[in-house]
PDB file of C-alpha atoms in Angstrom:
ATOM      1  CA  MET O   1      89.620  64.558  82.744  1.00  0.00           C
ATOM      2  CA  THR O   2      90.973  66.170  79.592  1.00  0.00           C
ATOM      3  CA  GLY O   3      94.303  67.541  80.778  1.00  0.00           C
ATOM      4  CA  HIS O   4      97.174  66.023  82.711  1.00  0.00           C
ATOM      5  CA  PRO O   5     100.099  68.068  84.097  1.00  0.00           C
ATOM      6  CA  GLY O   6     102.526  65.242  83.388  1.00  0.00           C
ATOM      7  CA  ALA O   7     102.137  65.972  79.677  1.00  0.00           C
ATOM      8  CA  SER O   8     103.804  69.388  80.041  1.00  0.00           C
ATOM      9  CA  ALA O   9     107.449  70.241  80.637  1.00  0.00           C
ATOM     10  CA  TRP O  10     106.232  73.280  82.575  1.00  0.00           C
ATOM     11  CA  PHE O  11     104.629  71.552  85.569  1.00  0.00           C
ATOM     12  CA  ARG O  12     105.962  69.330  88.352  1.00  0.00           C
ATOM     13  CA  THR O  13     103.523  67.293  90.426  1.00  0.00           C
ATOM     14  CA  PHE O  14     105.639  66.303  93.416  1.00  0.00           C
ATOM     15  CA  GLN O  15     102.712  64.790  95.316  1.00  0.00           C
ATOM     16  CA  PRO O  16      99.971  63.582  92.965  1.00  0.00           C
ATOM     17  CA  ALA O  17      96.491  63.895  94.435  1.00  0.00           C
ATOM     18  CA  PRO O  18      94.115  62.677  91.718  1.00  0.00           C
ATOM     19  CA  GLU O  19      91.105  62.793  94.048  1.00  0.00           C
ATOM     20  CA  ALA O  20      91.722  66.375  95.166  1.00  0.00           C
ATOM     21  CA  PRO O  21      88.797  68.659  94.251  1.00  0.00           C
ATOM     22  CA  VAL O  22      91.107  71.586  93.408  1.00  0.00           C
ATOM     23  CA  ARG O  23      94.577  72.274  92.002  1.00  0.00           C
ATOM     24  CA  LEU O  24      96.972  74.958  93.179  1.00  0.00           C
ATOM     25  CA  VAL O  25      99.410  76.167  90.508  1.00  0.00           C
ATOM     26  CA  CYS O  26     102.543  77.536  92.224  1.00  0.00           C
ATOM     27  CA  LEU O  27     104.876  80.045  90.571  1.00  0.00           C
ATOM     28  CA  PRO O  28     108.434  80.524  91.925  1.00  0.00           C
ATOM     29  CA  HIS O  29     110.318  83.701  92.730  1.00  0.00           C
ATOM     30  CA  ALA O  30     113.183  85.192  90.675  1.00  0.00           C
ATOM     31  CA  GLY O  31     115.935  82.598  90.387  1.00  0.00           C
ATOM     32  CA  GLY O  32     113.631  79.993  91.896  1.00  0.00           C
ATOM     33  CA  SER O  33     112.626  76.602  90.590  1.00  0.00           C
ATOM     34  CA  ALA O  34     109.718  74.224  90.932  1.00  0.00           C
ATOM     35  CA  SER O  35     111.387  72.340  93.791  1.00  0.00           C
ATOM     36  CA  PHE O  36     110.854  75.365  96.063  1.00  0.00           C
ATOM     37  CA  TYR O  37     107.252  74.171  96.318  1.00  0.00           C
ATOM     38  CA  LEU O  38     108.003  70.516  97.093  1.00  0.00           C
ATOM     39  CA  PRO O  39     107.161  70.987 100.824  1.00  0.00           C
ATOM     40  CA  VAL O  40     103.978  72.813  99.839  1.00  0.00           C
ATOM     41  CA  ALA O  41     102.830  69.955  97.606  1.00  0.00           C
ATOM     42  CA  ARG O  42     103.433  67.423 100.370  1.00  0.00           C
ATOM     43  CA  ALA O  43     101.673  69.529 102.990  1.00  0.00           C
ATOM     44  CA  LEU O  44      98.552  70.181 100.894  1.00  0.00           C
ATOM     45  CA  ALA O  45      97.940  66.666  99.556  1.00  0.00           C
ATOM     46  CA  PRO O  46      95.587  64.879  99.376  1.00  0.00           C
ATOM     47  CA  ARG O  47      93.010  67.671  99.682  1.00  0.00           C
ATOM     48  CA  VAL O  48      94.770  69.968  97.185  1.00  0.00           C
ATOM     49  CA  GLU O  49      96.973  68.896  94.281  1.00  0.00           C
ATOM     50  CA  ALA O  50      99.829  71.375  93.914  1.00  0.00           C
ATOM     51  CA  LEU O  51     101.490  71.880  90.535  1.00  0.00           C
ATOM     52  CA  ALA O  52     104.803  73.747  90.581  1.00  0.00           C
ATOM     53  CA  VAL O  53     105.799  75.682  87.469  1.00  0.00           C
ATOM     54  CA  GLN O  54     109.300  75.006  86.160  1.00  0.00           C
ATOM     55  CA  TYR O  55     110.565  78.007  84.212  1.00  0.00           C
ATOM     56  CA  PRO O  56     113.057  77.450  81.378  1.00  0.00           C
ATOM     57  CA  GLY O  57     116.733  77.789  82.270  1.00  0.00           C
ATOM     58  CA  ARG O  58     116.852  75.932  85.590  1.00  0.00           C
ATOM     59  CA  GLN O  59     117.248  72.407  86.948  1.00  0.00           C
ATOM     60  CA  ASP O  60     116.066  69.867  84.374  1.00  0.00           C
ATOM     61  CA  ARG O  61     115.349  72.722  81.926  1.00  0.00           C
ATOM     62  CA  ARG O  62     118.766  74.356  82.333  1.00  0.00           C
ATOM     63  CA  ASP O  63     119.644  73.782  78.670  1.00  0.00           C
ATOM     64  CA  GLU O  64     116.759  75.998  77.580  1.00  0.00           C
ATOM     65  CA  PRO O  65     117.278  79.766  77.478  1.00  0.00           C
ATOM     66  CA  PRO O  66     115.531  81.638  80.308  1.00  0.00           C
ATOM     67  CA  VAL O  67     112.731  84.022  79.350  1.00  0.00           C
ATOM     68  CA  ALA O  68     113.631  87.611  80.257  1.00  0.00           C
ATOM     69  CA  ASP O  69     110.145  89.026  79.598  1.00  0.00           C
ATOM     70  CA  LEU O  70     107.328  88.536  82.124  1.00  0.00           C
ATOM     71  CA  GLU O  71     104.542  89.140  79.607  1.00  0.00           C
ATOM     72  CA  ARG O  72     105.958  86.493  77.285  1.00  0.00           C
ATOM     73  CA  LEU O  73     106.551  84.095  80.176  1.00  0.00           C
ATOM     74  CA  ALA O  74     102.961  84.582  81.357  1.00  0.00           C
ATOM     75  CA  GLU O  75     101.727  83.822  77.826  1.00  0.00           C
ATOM     76  CA  ARG O  76     103.679  80.563  77.774  1.00  0.00           C
ATOM     77  CA  ILE O  77     102.423  79.493  81.187  1.00  0.00           C
ATOM     78  CA  ALA O  78      98.827  80.352  80.245  1.00  0.00           C
ATOM     79  CA  ASP O  79      99.211  78.296  77.054  1.00  0.00           C
ATOM     80  CA  GLU O  80     100.372  75.285  79.070  1.00  0.00           C
ATOM     81  CA  LEU O  81      97.713  75.733  81.736  1.00  0.00           C
ATOM     82  CA  ARG O  82      94.838  76.186  79.314  1.00  0.00           C
ATOM     83  CA  PRO O  83      94.278  72.433  78.649  1.00  0.00           C
ATOM     84  CA  LEU O  84      94.033  71.807  82.391  1.00  0.00           C
ATOM     85  CA  THR O  85      91.199  74.319  82.665  1.00  0.00           C
ATOM     86  CA  ASP O  86      89.089  71.902  80.608  1.00  0.00           C
ATOM     87  CA  ASP O  87      89.409  69.429  83.477  1.00  0.00           C
ATOM     88  CA  ASP O  88      86.619  68.869  85.977  1.00  0.00           C
ATOM     89  CA  ARG O  89      88.712  70.466  88.715  1.00  0.00           C
ATOM     90  CA  PRO O  90      88.953  74.217  89.361  1.00  0.00           C
ATOM     91  CA  TYR O  91      92.354  75.761  90.033  1.00  0.00           C
ATOM     92  CA  ALA O  92      93.899  78.551  92.052  1.00  0.00           C
ATOM     93  CA  LEU O  93      97.218  80.347  91.564  1.00  0.00           C
ATOM     94  CA  PHE O  94      99.938  81.010  94.144  1.00  0.00           C
ATOM     95  CA  GLY O  95     102.975  83.148  93.339  1.00  0.00           C
ATOM     96  CA  HIS O  96     105.821  84.426  95.485  1.00  0.00           C
ATOM     97  CA  SER O  97     107.658  87.647  94.543  1.00  0.00           C
ATOM     98  CA  MET O  98     108.166  87.527  90.758  1.00  0.00           C
ATOM     99  CA  GLY O  99     105.766  84.592  90.754  1.00  0.00           C
ATOM    100  CA  ALA O 100     103.031  86.859  92.123  1.00  0.00           C
ATOM    101  CA  ILE O 101     103.247  89.088  89.054  1.00  0.00           C
ATOM    102  CA  LEU O 102     103.196  86.044  86.797  1.00  0.00           C
ATOM    103  CA  GLY O 103     100.199  84.597  88.620  1.00  0.00           C
ATOM    104  CA  TYR O 104      98.344  87.853  88.131  1.00  0.00           C
ATOM    105  CA  GLU O 105      99.199  88.058  84.428  1.00  0.00           C
ATOM    106  CA  VAL O 106      98.265  84.404  83.850  1.00  0.00           C
ATOM    107  CA  ALA O 107      94.963  84.994  85.657  1.00  0.00           C
ATOM    108  CA  ARG O 108      94.211  88.016  83.469  1.00  0.00           C
ATOM    109  CA  ARG O 109      94.801  86.064  80.282  1.00  0.00           C
ATOM    110  CA  LEU O 110      92.719  83.054  81.252  1.00  0.00           C
ATOM    111  CA  GLN O 111      89.940  85.150  82.768  1.00  0.00           C
ATOM    112  CA  SER O 112      89.501  86.917  79.429  1.00  0.00           C
ATOM    113  CA  GLU O 113      88.657  83.482  77.958  1.00  0.00           C
ATOM    114  CA  GLY O 114      86.282  82.489  80.751  1.00  0.00           C
ATOM    115  CA  ARG O 115      88.934  80.187  82.261  1.00  0.00           C
ATOM    116  CA  GLY O 116      90.016  82.288  85.233  1.00  0.00           C
ATOM    117  CA  PRO O 117      91.164  80.874  88.590  1.00  0.00           C
ATOM    118  CA  LEU O 118      88.896  80.570  91.589  1.00  0.00           C
ATOM    119  CA  ARG O 119      91.447  82.531  93.683  1.00  0.00           C
ATOM    120  CA  LEU O 120      94.834  84.225  93.365  1.00  0.00           C
ATOM    121  CA  PHE O 121      97.309  84.010  96.258  1.00  0.00           C
ATOM    122  CA  VAL O 122     100.155  86.530  96.072  1.00  0.00           C
ATOM    123  CA  SER O 123     103.148  86.598  98.395  1.00  0.00           C
ATOM    124  CA  GLY O 124     106.052  88.959  98.970  1.00  0.00           C
ATOM    125  CA  ARG O 125     105.263  91.358  96.140  1.00  0.00           C
ATOM    126  CA  ARG O 126     103.814  94.856  95.971  1.00  0.00           C
ATOM    127  CA  ALA O 127     100.843  95.379  93.672  1.00  0.00           C
ATOM    128  CA  PRO O 128     102.065  95.527  90.044  1.00  0.00           C
ATOM    129  CA  LEU O 129     100.330  98.845  89.388  1.00  0.00           C
ATOM    130  CA  LEU O 130     102.825 100.465  91.798  1.00  0.00           C
ATOM    131  CA  ASP O 131     105.803 101.063  89.535  1.00  0.00           C
ATOM    132  CA  ARG O 132     108.434 102.678  91.712  1.00  0.00           C
ATOM    133  CA  GLY O 133     111.030 102.555  88.938  1.00  0.00           C
ATOM    134  CA  ASP O 134     113.706 101.480  91.399  1.00  0.00           C
ATOM    135  CA  GLU O 135     114.117  97.791  90.585  1.00  0.00           C
ATOM    136  CA  TRP O 136     117.627  96.690  91.426  1.00  0.00           C
ATOM    137  CA  GLN O 137     119.873  96.052  88.422  1.00  0.00           C
ATOM    138  CA  PRO O 138     122.488  93.345  89.064  1.00  0.00           C
ATOM    139  CA  GLY O 139     126.107  94.194  88.369  1.00  0.00           C
ATOM    140  CA  THR O 140     128.910  91.749  89.144  1.00  0.00           C
ATOM    141  CA  ASP O 141     128.266  88.136  90.092  1.00  0.00           C
ATOM    142  CA  GLU O 142     129.324  88.948  93.636  1.00  0.00           C
ATOM    143  CA  GLU O 143     126.713  91.710  93.841  1.00  0.00           C
ATOM    144  CA  VAL O 144     124.032  89.249  92.749  1.00  0.00           C
ATOM    145  CA  VAL O 145     125.126  86.762  95.412  1.00  0.00           C
ATOM    146  CA  ASN O 146     125.147  89.463  98.086  1.00  0.00           C
ATOM    147  CA  GLU O 147     121.658  90.597  97.088  1.00  0.00           C
ATOM    148  CA  ILE O 148     120.306  87.072  97.463  1.00  0.00           C
ATOM    149  CA  ARG O 149     121.962  86.686 100.855  1.00  0.00           C
ATOM    150  CA  ALA O 150     120.544  90.028 101.991  1.00  0.00           C
ATOM    151  CA  LEU O 151     117.047  88.813 101.182  1.00  0.00           C
ATOM    152  CA  ASP O 152     117.605  85.539 103.069  1.00  0.00           C
ATOM    153  CA  GLY O 153     116.974  83.660  99.859  1.00  0.00           C
ATOM    154  CA  THR O 154     117.339  79.933  99.431  1.00  0.00           C
ATOM    155  CA  HIS O 155     120.239  80.244  96.991  1.00  0.00           C
ATOM    156  CA  GLY O 156     122.789  81.941  99.256  1.00  0.00           C
ATOM    157  CA  ASP O 157     124.712  78.813 100.197  1.00  0.00           C
ATOM    158  CA  LEU O 158     124.323  77.247  96.762  1.00  0.00           C
ATOM    159  CA  LEU O 159     125.967  80.266  95.155  1.00  0.00           C
ATOM    160  CA  ASP O 160     129.140  79.632  97.172  1.00  0.00           C
ATOM    161  CA  ASP O 161     129.774  76.642  94.918  1.00  0.00           C
ATOM    162  CA  PRO O 162     131.354  77.796  91.591  1.00  0.00           C
ATOM    163  CA  GLU O 163     129.595  75.107  89.548  1.00  0.00           C
ATOM    164  CA  MET O 164     126.216  75.847  91.093  1.00  0.00           C
ATOM    165  CA  ARG O 165     126.811  79.565  90.619  1.00  0.00           C
ATOM    166  CA  GLU O 166     127.465  79.011  86.913  1.00  0.00           C
ATOM    167  CA  MET O 167     124.189  77.079  86.637  1.00  0.00           C
ATOM    168  CA  ILE O 168     121.993  79.449  88.654  1.00  0.00           C
ATOM    169  CA  LEU O 169     123.199  82.950  87.768  1.00  0.00           C
ATOM    170  CA  PRO O 170     122.018  83.112  84.113  1.00  0.00           C
ATOM    171  CA  ALA O 171     118.412  82.378  85.073  1.00  0.00           C
ATOM    172  CA  LEU O 172     118.630  84.702  88.061  1.00  0.00           C
ATOM    173  CA  ARG O 173     119.899  87.574  85.925  1.00  0.00           C
ATOM    174  CA  ALA O 174     117.207  86.938  83.300  1.00  0.00           C
ATOM    175  CA  ASP O 175     114.513  86.999  85.986  1.00  0.00           C
ATOM    176  CA  TYR O 176     115.787  90.261  87.457  1.00  0.00           C
ATOM    177  CA  ALA O 177     115.819  91.765  83.964  1.00  0.00           C
ATOM    178  CA  ALA O 178     112.259  90.556  83.335  1.00  0.00           C
ATOM    179  CA  VAL O 179     110.976  92.127  86.561  1.00  0.00           C
ATOM    180  CA  ARG O 180     112.823  95.383  85.851  1.00  0.00           C
ATOM    181  CA  ARG O 181     111.263  95.692  82.377  1.00  0.00           C
ATOM    182  CA  TYR O 182     107.736  94.795  83.415  1.00  0.00           C
ATOM    183  CA  ARG O 183     105.105  97.528  83.294  1.00  0.00           C
ATOM    184  CA  HIS O 184     101.531  97.012  84.383  1.00  0.00           C
ATOM    185  CA  ARG O 185      98.914  97.429  81.657  1.00  0.00           C
ATOM    186  CA  PRO O 186      95.538  98.837  82.759  1.00  0.00           C
ATOM    187  CA  GLY O 187      92.603  96.509  82.199  1.00  0.00           C
ATOM    188  CA  PRO O 188      89.555  94.902  83.792  1.00  0.00           C
ATOM    189  CA  PRO O 189      89.988  93.844  87.417  1.00  0.00           C
ATOM    190  CA  LEU O 190      90.150  90.186  88.315  1.00  0.00           C
ATOM    191  CA  ASP O 191      86.846  88.473  89.040  1.00  0.00           C
ATOM    192  CA  CYS O 192      88.377  86.152  91.611  1.00  0.00           C
ATOM    193  CA  PRO O 193      89.298  86.971  95.225  1.00  0.00           C
ATOM    194  CA  VAL O 194      92.929  87.851  95.961  1.00  0.00           C
ATOM    195  CA  THR O 195      94.665  86.775  99.159  1.00  0.00           C
ATOM    196  CA  ALA O 196      97.968  88.569  99.778  1.00  0.00           C
ATOM    197  CA  PHE O 197     100.769  87.648 102.202  1.00  0.00           C
ATOM    198  CA  THR O 198     103.821  89.654 103.169  1.00  0.00           C
ATOM    199  CA  GLY O 199     106.480  89.797 105.849  1.00  0.00           C
ATOM    200  CA  ASP O 200     106.393  92.732 108.244  1.00  0.00           C
ATOM    201  CA  ALA O 201     110.101  93.396 107.581  1.00  0.00           C
ATOM    202  CA  ASP O 202     110.155  92.777 103.827  1.00  0.00           C
ATOM    203  CA  PRO O 203     111.986  95.682 102.121  1.00  0.00           C
ATOM    204  CA  LYS O 204     110.656  94.563  98.729  1.00  0.00           C
ATOM    205  CA  ALA O 205     106.983  94.414  99.692  1.00  0.00           C
ATOM    206  CA  ARG O 206     105.912  96.927 102.296  1.00  0.00           C
ATOM    207  CA  VAL O 207     102.508  96.391 103.854  1.00  0.00           C
ATOM    208  CA  THR O 208     100.869  99.441 102.253  1.00  0.00           C
ATOM    209  CA  GLU O 209     102.220  98.407  98.838  1.00  0.00           C
ATOM    210  CA  VAL O 210     100.918  94.867  99.162  1.00  0.00           C
ATOM    211  CA  ALA O 211      97.540  96.187 100.318  1.00  0.00           C
ATOM    212  CA  ALA O 212      97.227  97.895  96.920  1.00  0.00           C
ATOM    213  CA  TRP O 213      96.451  94.480  95.364  1.00  0.00           C
ATOM    214  CA  SER O 214      92.899  95.272  96.511  1.00  0.00           C
ATOM    215  CA  ARG O 215      92.661  97.696  93.581  1.00  0.00           C
ATOM    216  CA  LEU O 216      93.149  94.878  91.072  1.00  0.00           C
ATOM    217  CA  THR O 217      90.200  92.665  91.933  1.00  0.00           C
ATOM    218  CA  ALA O 218      86.440  92.950  92.086  1.00  0.00           C
ATOM    219  CA  GLY O 219      86.188  89.583  93.816  1.00  0.00           C
ATOM    220  CA  GLY O 220      87.270  90.510  97.332  1.00  0.00           C
ATOM    221  CA  PHE O 221      90.640  91.011  98.999  1.00  0.00           C
ATOM    222  CA  GLU O 222      92.362  89.993 102.208  1.00  0.00           C
ATOM    223  CA  LEU O 223      95.833  90.737 103.536  1.00  0.00           C
ATOM    224  CA  SER O 224      97.887  88.628 105.942  1.00  0.00           C
ATOM    225  CA  VAL O 225     101.017  90.179 107.485  1.00  0.00           C
ATOM    226  CA  LEU O 226     103.422  87.704 109.085  1.00  0.00           C
ATOM    227  CA  PRO O 227     106.729  88.119 110.914  1.00  0.00           C
ATOM    228  CA  GLY O 228     109.765  88.025 108.644  1.00  0.00           C
ATOM    229  CA  GLY O 229     111.560  89.417 105.631  1.00  0.00           C
ATOM    230  CA  HIS O 230     111.254  88.704 101.939  1.00  0.00           C
ATOM    231  CA  PHE O 231     111.382  84.941 102.402  1.00  0.00           C
ATOM    232  CA  PHE O 232     109.047  84.860 105.415  1.00  0.00           C
ATOM    233  CA  LEU O 233     107.283  82.109 103.470  1.00  0.00           C
ATOM    234  CA  VAL O 234     109.967  79.582 104.402  1.00  0.00           C
ATOM    235  CA  ASP O 235     109.692  80.075 108.172  1.00  0.00           C
ATOM    236  CA  ARG O 236     105.940  80.748 108.211  1.00  0.00           C
ATOM    237  CA  GLN O 237     104.898  78.058 105.776  1.00  0.00           C
ATOM    238  CA  GLU O 238     102.359  76.411 108.068  1.00  0.00           C
ATOM    239  CA  GLN O 239     100.620  79.704 108.803  1.00  0.00           C
ATOM    240  CA  VAL O 240     100.425  80.535 105.095  1.00  0.00           C
ATOM    241  CA  LEU O 241      99.193  77.067 104.165  1.00  0.00           C
ATOM    242  CA  ARG O 242      96.583  77.163 106.912  1.00  0.00           C
ATOM    243  CA  THR O 243      95.021  80.119 105.115  1.00  0.00           C
ATOM    244  CA  VAL O 244      95.412  78.444 101.717  1.00  0.00           C
ATOM    245  CA  ARG O 245      93.755  75.255 102.981  1.00  0.00           C
ATOM    246  CA  ASP O 246      90.903  77.176 104.548  1.00  0.00           C
ATOM    247  CA  ARG O 247      90.135  79.105 101.366  1.00  0.00           C
ATOM    248  CA  LEU O 248      90.411  76.071  99.101  1.00  0.00           C
ATOM    249  CA  ASP O 249      88.534  73.735 101.440  1.00  0.00           C
ATOM    250  CA  ARG O 250      85.443  75.661 100.500  1.00  0.00           C
ATOM    251  CA  VAL O 251      85.569  74.019  97.049  1.00  0.00           C
ATOM    252  CA  PRO O 252      83.114  71.086  96.930  1.00  0.00           C
ATOM    253  CA  ALA O 253      84.456  67.637  96.115  1.00  0.00           C
ATOM    254  CA  VAL O 254      84.211  66.585  92.475  1.00  0.00           C
ATOM    255  CA  ALA O 255      81.647  63.869  91.885  1.00  0.00           C
ATOM    256  CA  SER O 256      83.167  60.659  90.549  1.00  0.00           C
TER     257      SER O 256
END
């Protein structure tokens, strides 16, 4: 093996699985952190080793300025992931909401170098080529908190605490700004299959909009619609991971 995720400040391996034949690189939503994927890492091991991306500006990286540009953030993640693609294990990408866009942009960059993922899983995000131009722009801190609560996000209760609010809001605002500024650039479709998930009551990712991910890949597309809103992933984790396991179980074990 030539790369190890422990050497990068960008990845958290909550449940190491050195014998796993495949890695799943997980990208959080706006305002999210690597720990969102702790249950995922535990559930997928030992068959899949999950790496959770830790963006600057949160948790143990809170002293670093957040990156308010998705293209630049994707470049940084691709740079950090590139050494791991020299490993003897293939990888897939999983992104929720903002993380879905980042997963797509990381896949595009690494595919252009012959290092693309074996599959891209996207969750809770309309296809990036659908620019509605109506991304919400946060105003007061209270408006940001109310928006998160309305989406049933994981930060609602945390933002009631003034100290936690002071820690979380800068990264959250930077992420919202990054998503608002993002514009899809035309280019070659992905070679890998894309599996998309969405909640049937998600106001941010309507079923027809998520289905448009099919236009961004030449490798095959499937759509799974589950009960729930924007954070359906929390309540429907086992159903989502059942699909993830099934798709990744098709990867043959690496010979020792």
